[in-house]
Amino acid sequence: MSLSSIDADYLRTVVMRNSGNRFDPARDYLFESRLQRIVRNCGMQSLDELVRALRSESGSTLEHSVAEAMTINETSFFRDTASFDLLREELLPALIAARRNTRTLRFWSAASSSGQEAWSLAMLLREHFPALASWKIDILGTDISAEMVTRSSSGCYQRMEINRGLPARFLLKYMVRTGDEWEVSPDLRRMCRFQQRNLCDTPPTQERFDVILLRNVMIYFPPETRRKVLLTMHRSLAPDGMLFLGLSEQARMDSHWQTVLTAKAVWYRPLPVS
Ligand SMILES: C[S@@+](CC[C@H](N)C(=O)[O-])C[C@H]1O[C@@H](n2cnc3c(N)ncnc32)[C@H](O)[C@@H]1O
């Protein structure tokens, strides 16, 4: 039996409340397939039963599981290459010069999905900035989905994922074959860590990053949530740091940000708040 429109409305509310994601009603059919695993794992018989359980325990871990299951985790290595090119050619050389005394660089891949964005950054740094080998490099990947965080931390990828964006020479240099999969090298592993975090929540600690990649997630948030998340990003960036959004998210930013348009890509500089 298919989901009633009232139940679909309710599931959309659950998703919004727990992840801030607007779920397009045209994609309601995805509830059936995406939530089957939760139905099975909870020993339930149907999606109706799951909806009934959700209605009786709002704010529960079950709600979080539903919101996580409905996230869209599309990603790839070196996605939207232009941003990585801009970092490599212009922004990182200047940033490295500015950090020559502290010899520390911090990156945040916010909404890192299965981790390819964070590992791409690590490869880019190792490949093009060998002098950083003696620096402290911290690349934090965070995502609301526990499953994605586990996958990212494993650093293991299947051939199909490797084929999406990872140059062959990087594969040979930075990954090791383990059975049917490829695993990131121990050297890259030392640079990256992954945590489960909801971008709608206030970060647990006041960390400052030099570069934040917040790509292809703001499209799912309503305007008010976008504003709130951008405020978190502003607080989390070093004064000379830089923020990247996804290609389709080149937002009209508020007065806290300067939009920097280059021939290659767009990035955002935090402005002092008076
Ligand atoms: C389309 S992927 C983008 C991955 C990567 N940033 C990229 O550009 O390739 C969107 C990711 O955002 C995550 N996400 C959605 N809502 C979130 C939230 N409120 N907090 C943290 N992550 C969220 C999803 O779990 C998903 O992995």
Tab-separated table of C-alpha atoms and ligand atoms in Angstrom:
chain	number	residue	atom	x	y	z
A	1	MET	CA	0.000	0.000	0.000
A	2	SER	CA	1.448	3.404	-0.863
A	3	LEU	CA	2.037	6.139	1.650
A	4	SER	CA	-0.868	8.488	2.321
A	5	SER	CA	-0.286	12.152	1.627
A	6	ILE	CA	-0.806	12.873	5.321
A	7	ASP	CA	1.940	10.406	6.279
A	8	ALA	CA	4.236	11.787	3.574
A	9	ASP	CA	3.652	15.305	4.953
A	10	TYR	CA	4.495	14.018	8.392
A	11	LEU	CA	7.715	12.324	7.203
A	12	ARG	CA	8.742	15.558	5.484
A	13	THR	CA	8.238	17.383	8.795
A	14	VAL	CA	10.382	14.801	10.588
A	15	VAL	CA	13.158	15.242	8.023
A	16	MET	CA	13.010	19.039	8.310
A	17	ARG	CA	12.972	18.998	12.112
A	18	ASN	CA	15.993	16.697	12.350
A	19	SER	CA	18.261	17.710	9.473
A	20	GLY	CA	16.919	21.058	8.273
A	21	ASN	CA	16.451	19.458	4.827
A	22	ARG	CA	13.471	20.492	2.714
A	23	PHE	CA	12.194	17.366	1.065
A	24	ASP	CA	10.579	17.898	-2.323
A	25	PRO	CA	7.074	16.277	-2.393
A	26	ALA	CA	7.787	15.196	-5.978
A	27	ARG	CA	10.285	12.755	-4.453
A	28	ASP	CA	7.939	11.263	-1.844
A	29	TYR	CA	8.289	7.908	-3.592
A	30	LEU	CA	11.804	7.730	-2.088
A	31	PHE	CA	10.375	7.257	1.399
A	32	GLU	CA	9.293	3.750	0.428
A	33	SER	CA	12.726	2.577	-0.692
A	34	ARG	CA	14.946	4.567	1.674
A	35	LEU	CA	13.074	3.703	4.865
A	36	GLN	CA	12.705	-0.032	4.218
A	37	ARG	CA	15.955	-0.803	6.036
A	38	ILE	CA	14.757	0.998	9.192
A	39	VAL	CA	11.410	-0.814	8.984
A	40	ARG	CA	13.247	-4.159	8.808
A	41	ASN	CA	15.844	-3.338	11.487
A	42	CYS	CA	13.092	-2.309	13.911
A	43	GLY	CA	11.226	-5.549	13.282
A	44	MET	CA	8.265	-3.645	11.801
A	45	GLN	CA	6.029	-4.860	9.013
A	46	SER	CA	5.413	-1.691	7.025
A	47	LEU	CA	6.090	1.986	6.516
A	48	ASP	CA	2.686	2.700	8.128
A	49	GLU	CA	3.936	1.065	11.296
A	50	LEU	CA	7.078	3.180	11.215
A	51	VAL	CA	5.029	6.368	10.817
A	52	ARG	CA	2.845	5.339	13.770
A	53	ALA	CA	5.949	4.737	15.903
A	54	LEU	CA	7.372	8.125	14.895
A	55	ARG	CA	4.134	9.885	15.786
A	56	SER	CA	4.170	8.330	19.250
A	57	GLU	CA	7.801	9.191	20.060
A	58	SER	CA	8.620	12.514	18.490
A	59	GLY	CA	12.173	13.758	19.117
A	60	SER	CA	13.429	10.148	19.289
A	61	THR	CA	16.519	8.537	17.810
A	62	LEU	CA	14.112	6.921	15.344
A	63	GLU	CA	13.401	10.396	13.948
A	64	HIS	CA	17.137	11.009	13.519
A	65	SER	CA	17.515	7.694	11.714
A	66	VAL	CA	14.721	8.642	9.309
A	67	ALA	CA	16.277	12.056	8.609
A	68	GLU	CA	19.681	10.474	8.017
A	69	ALA	CA	18.243	7.845	5.701
A	70	MET	CA	16.684	10.583	3.558
A	71	THR	CA	19.915	12.556	2.992
A	72	ILE	CA	21.294	12.797	-0.518
A	73	ASN	CA	24.935	11.705	-0.420
A	74	GLU	CA	26.013	12.314	-3.998
A	75	THR	CA	29.734	13.182	-4.117
A	76	SER	CA	32.956	12.386	-5.955
A	77	PHE	CA	36.701	12.950	-5.806
A	78	PHE	CA	37.741	16.459	-6.876
A	79	ARG	CA	34.103	17.392	-7.527
A	80	ASP	CA	33.823	20.762	-9.308
A	81	THR	CA	37.552	20.748	-10.075
A	82	ALA	CA	37.692	24.522	-10.577
A	83	SER	CA	37.599	25.160	-6.809
A	84	PHE	CA	40.499	22.752	-6.255
A	85	ASP	CA	42.428	24.394	-9.131
A	86	LEU	CA	41.893	27.830	-7.613
A	87	LEU	CA	43.074	26.599	-4.216
A	88	ARG	CA	46.162	25.006	-5.726
A	89	GLU	CA	47.152	27.852	-8.027
A	90	GLU	CA	46.283	30.965	-6.045
A	91	LEU	CA	44.747	30.650	-2.623
A	92	LEU	CA	46.891	28.002	-0.935
A	93	PRO	CA	50.271	29.541	-1.864
A	94	ALA	CA	49.143	32.826	-0.247
A	95	LEU	CA	47.687	31.042	2.780
A	96	ILE	CA	50.831	28.965	3.269
A	97	ALA	CA	52.950	32.126	3.205
A	98	ALA	CA	50.632	33.718	5.790
A	99	ARG	CA	50.909	30.654	8.093
A	100	ARG	CA	54.692	30.225	7.823
A	101	ASN	CA	55.170	30.963	11.543
A	102	THR	CA	52.476	28.701	12.967
A	103	ARG	CA	53.031	25.994	10.318
A	104	THR	CA	49.440	24.853	10.827
A	105	LEU	CA	46.586	24.630	8.335
A	106	ARG	CA	43.023	23.648	9.152
A	107	PHE	CA	40.327	22.629	6.684
A	108	TRP	CA	36.656	21.740	7.235
A	109	SER	CA	34.748	19.680	4.729
A	110	ALA	CA	31.283	20.434	6.120
A	111	ALA	CA	28.727	17.891	4.857
A	112	SER	CA	31.505	15.574	3.695
A	113	SER	CA	29.225	12.674	2.690
A	114	SER	CA	31.405	9.579	2.093
A	115	GLY	CA	34.610	11.599	2.464
A	116	GLN	CA	35.923	12.030	-1.077
A	117	GLU	CA	36.093	15.843	-0.666
A	118	ALA	CA	38.326	15.612	2.432
A	119	TRP	CA	40.597	12.951	0.927
A	120	SER	CA	40.854	15.010	-2.293
A	121	LEU	CA	42.112	17.960	-0.241
A	122	ALA	CA	44.672	15.738	1.482
A	123	MET	CA	45.941	14.437	-1.888
A	124	LEU	CA	46.099	17.941	-3.334
A	125	LEU	CA	48.220	19.135	-0.404
A	126	ARG	CA	50.606	16.164	-0.570
A	127	GLU	CA	50.940	16.338	-4.336
A	128	HIS	CA	51.468	20.055	-4.834
A	129	PHE	CA	52.827	21.313	-1.503
A	130	PRO	CA	55.429	18.748	-0.351
A	131	ALA	CA	56.935	21.285	2.076
A	132	LEU	CA	53.788	20.924	4.182
A	133	ALA	CA	54.868	17.379	5.149
A	134	SER	CA	56.406	18.827	8.328
A	135	TRP	CA	53.395	21.096	9.097
A	136	LYS	CA	50.381	20.286	11.208
A	137	ILE	CA	47.586	19.658	8.713
A	138	ASP	CA	44.106	19.033	10.069
A	139	ILE	CA	41.275	18.177	7.676
A	140	LEU	CA	37.964	17.679	9.456
A	141	GLY	CA	35.071	16.065	7.586
A	142	THR	CA	31.619	16.204	9.178
A	143	ASP	CA	28.254	14.902	8.104
A	144	ILE	CA	24.878	14.369	9.742
A	145	SER	CA	24.823	10.766	8.568
A	146	ALA	CA	26.540	8.282	10.908
A	147	GLU	CA	26.779	5.833	8.036
A	148	MET	CA	28.611	8.379	5.868
A	149	VAL	CA	30.999	9.221	8.708
A	150	THR	CA	31.822	5.520	9.134
A	151	ARG	CA	32.404	5.163	5.403
A	152	SER	CA	34.609	8.270	5.295
A	153	SER	CA	36.679	7.095	8.240
A	154	SER	CA	37.207	3.702	6.618
A	155	GLY	CA	38.896	5.491	3.700
A	156	CYS	CA	37.890	2.554	1.471
A	157	TYR	CA	36.366	3.048	-1.969
A	158	GLN	CA	35.063	0.819	-4.719
A	159	ARG	CA	36.244	0.954	-8.292
A	160	MET	CA	33.112	2.829	-9.379
A	161	GLU	CA	33.790	5.584	-6.837
A	162	ILE	CA	37.467	5.757	-7.781
A	163	ASN	CA	36.513	6.139	-11.440
A	164	ARG	CA	34.583	9.273	-10.549
A	165	GLY	CA	37.195	12.011	-10.482
A	166	LEU	CA	40.332	10.418	-9.044
A	167	PRO	CA	43.278	10.803	-11.458
A	168	ALA	CA	45.048	7.468	-12.129
A	169	ARG	CA	48.381	8.733	-10.835
A	170	PHE	CA	46.761	9.763	-7.540
A	171	LEU	CA	45.235	6.314	-7.230
A	172	LEU	CA	48.640	4.686	-7.602
A	173	LYS	CA	50.383	7.139	-5.302
A	174	TYR	CA	47.884	7.673	-2.494
A	175	MET	CA	45.766	4.540	-2.329
A	176	VAL	CA	46.470	0.903	-1.629
A	177	ARG	CA	44.462	-1.983	-3.068
A	178	THR	CA	42.735	-4.185	-0.496
A	179	GLY	CA	40.708	-6.915	-2.200
A	180	ASP	CA	37.965	-5.346	-4.300
A	181	GLU	CA	38.496	-1.910	-2.797
A	182	TRP	CA	41.086	0.810	-2.614
A	183	GLU	CA	42.125	2.292	0.711
A	184	VAL	CA	43.742	5.676	1.419
A	185	SER	CA	47.408	5.535	2.435
A	186	PRO	CA	48.450	5.861	6.104
A	187	ASP	CA	50.042	9.221	5.281
A	188	LEU	CA	46.708	10.687	4.129
A	189	ARG	CA	44.967	9.116	7.100
A	190	ARG	CA	47.111	11.164	9.466
A	191	MET	CA	45.706	14.357	7.927
A	192	CYS	CA	41.967	13.625	8.043
A	193	ARG	CA	39.415	12.958	10.777
A	194	PHE	CA	35.655	12.575	10.527
A	195	GLN	CA	32.818	13.350	12.940
A	196	GLN	CA	29.048	13.174	12.914
A	197	ARG	CA	27.606	16.685	13.159
A	198	ASN	CA	24.399	18.434	12.258
A	199	LEU	CA	25.142	21.771	10.599
A	200	CYS	CA	21.958	23.189	12.131
A	201	ASP	CA	23.440	22.735	15.628
A	202	THR	CA	25.968	25.056	17.216
A	203	PRO	CA	29.439	23.445	16.843
A	204	PRO	CA	30.594	21.648	20.017
A	205	THR	CA	33.781	23.701	20.281
A	206	GLN	CA	34.851	27.047	18.880
A	207	GLU	CA	37.267	25.817	16.229
A	208	ARG	CA	38.824	28.118	13.635
A	209	PHE	CA	39.492	26.885	10.127
A	210	ASP	CA	41.501	28.397	7.294
A	211	VAL	CA	39.351	26.914	4.527
A	212	ILE	CA	35.778	25.640	4.716
A	213	LEU	CA	34.143	23.666	1.922
A	214	LEU	CA	30.377	23.809	2.413
A	215	ARG	CA	29.363	22.457	-0.941
A	216	ASN	CA	26.129	21.002	-2.251
A	217	VAL	CA	24.264	20.962	1.042
A	218	MET	CA	22.822	24.487	1.351
A	219	ILE	CA	20.498	23.697	-1.563
A	220	TYR	CA	18.514	21.475	0.805
A	221	PHE	CA	18.048	24.148	3.478
A	222	PRO	CA	15.345	26.843	3.620
A	223	PRO	CA	16.597	30.477	3.674
A	224	GLU	CA	16.446	30.848	7.463
A	225	THR	CA	18.579	27.728	8.015
A	226	ARG	CA	21.042	28.901	5.356
A	227	ARG	CA	21.483	32.180	7.216
A	228	LYS	CA	22.071	30.353	10.490
A	229	VAL	CA	24.574	27.925	8.952
A	230	LEU	CA	26.440	30.782	7.267
A	231	LEU	CA	26.730	32.499	10.629
A	232	THR	CA	28.315	29.344	12.063
A	233	MET	CA	30.721	29.296	9.119
A	234	HIS	CA	31.605	32.935	9.715
A	235	ARG	CA	32.435	32.231	13.363
A	236	SER	CA	34.406	29.138	12.372
A	237	LEU	CA	36.664	30.828	9.820
A	238	ALA	CA	39.969	32.573	10.470
A	239	PRO	CA	39.705	36.299	9.572
A	240	ASP	CA	41.761	35.653	6.412
A	241	GLY	CA	40.075	32.306	5.744
A	242	MET	CA	37.935	31.301	2.788
A	243	LEU	CA	34.581	29.636	2.222
A	244	PHE	CA	33.517	27.661	-0.835
A	245	LEU	CA	29.915	26.808	-1.729
A	246	GLY	CA	28.693	24.419	-4.433
A	247	LEU	CA	28.395	25.552	-8.040
A	248	SER	CA	24.611	25.833	-7.906
A	249	GLU	CA	24.681	27.578	-4.548
A	250	GLN	CA	26.398	30.830	-5.428
A	251	ALA	CA	24.165	32.582	-2.970
A	252	ARG	CA	23.326	36.221	-2.472
A	253	MET	CA	25.347	36.612	0.711
A	254	ASP	CA	24.614	38.978	3.567
A	255	SER	CA	26.904	41.792	4.681
A	256	HIS	CA	29.179	39.413	6.611
A	257	TRP	CA	30.753	38.188	3.394
A	258	GLN	CA	32.634	39.469	0.394
A	259	THR	CA	32.054	37.485	-2.777
A	260	VAL	CA	35.304	36.995	-4.670
A	261	LEU	CA	34.779	36.194	-8.335
A	262	THR	CA	37.770	34.782	-10.180
A	263	ALA	CA	38.107	33.407	-13.692
A	264	LYS	CA	38.023	29.897	-12.230
A	265	ALA	CA	35.612	29.861	-9.304
A	266	VAL	CA	33.787	31.886	-6.683
A	267	TRP	CA	34.764	31.969	-3.027
A	268	TYR	CA	33.696	34.004	-0.010
A	269	ARG	CA	35.816	36.046	2.364
A	270	PRO	CA	34.487	36.706	5.885
A	271	LEU	CA	34.214	40.398	6.686
A	272	PRO	CA	34.611	41.775	10.198
A	273	VAL	CA	31.288	42.117	12.001
A	274	SER	CA	30.878	45.482	13.664
B	1	LIG	C1	25.098	16.107	-1.839
B	1	LIG	S1	26.133	15.678	-0.483
B	1	LIG	C2	27.483	16.797	-0.713
B	1	LIG	C3	28.818	16.159	-0.382
B	1	LIG	C4	30.039	17.026	-0.657
B	1	LIG	N1	30.037	18.216	0.134
B	1	LIG	C5	30.102	17.381	-2.123
B	1	LIG	O1	29.924	18.530	-2.495
B	1	LIG	O2	30.368	16.480	-2.919
B	1	LIG	C6	25.213	16.448	0.861
B	1	LIG	C7	25.605	15.909	2.231
B	1	LIG	O3	25.067	16.804	3.209
B	1	LIG	C8	24.724	16.041	4.340
B	1	LIG	N2	23.776	16.825	5.147
B	1	LIG	C9	22.483	17.126	4.874
B	1	LIG	N3	21.935	17.853	5.857
B	1	LIG	C10	22.921	18.026	6.785
B	1	LIG	C11	22.963	18.687	8.034
B	1	LIG	N4	21.908	19.315	8.541
B	1	LIG	N5	24.125	18.656	8.720
B	1	LIG	C12	25.215	17.998	8.228
B	1	LIG	N6	25.222	17.355	7.052
B	1	LIG	C13	24.087	17.370	6.333
B	1	LIG	C14	24.142	14.773	3.761
B	1	LIG	O4	24.168	13.701	4.684
B	1	LIG	C15	25.036	14.551	2.542
B	1	LIG	O5	26.060	13.633	2.815
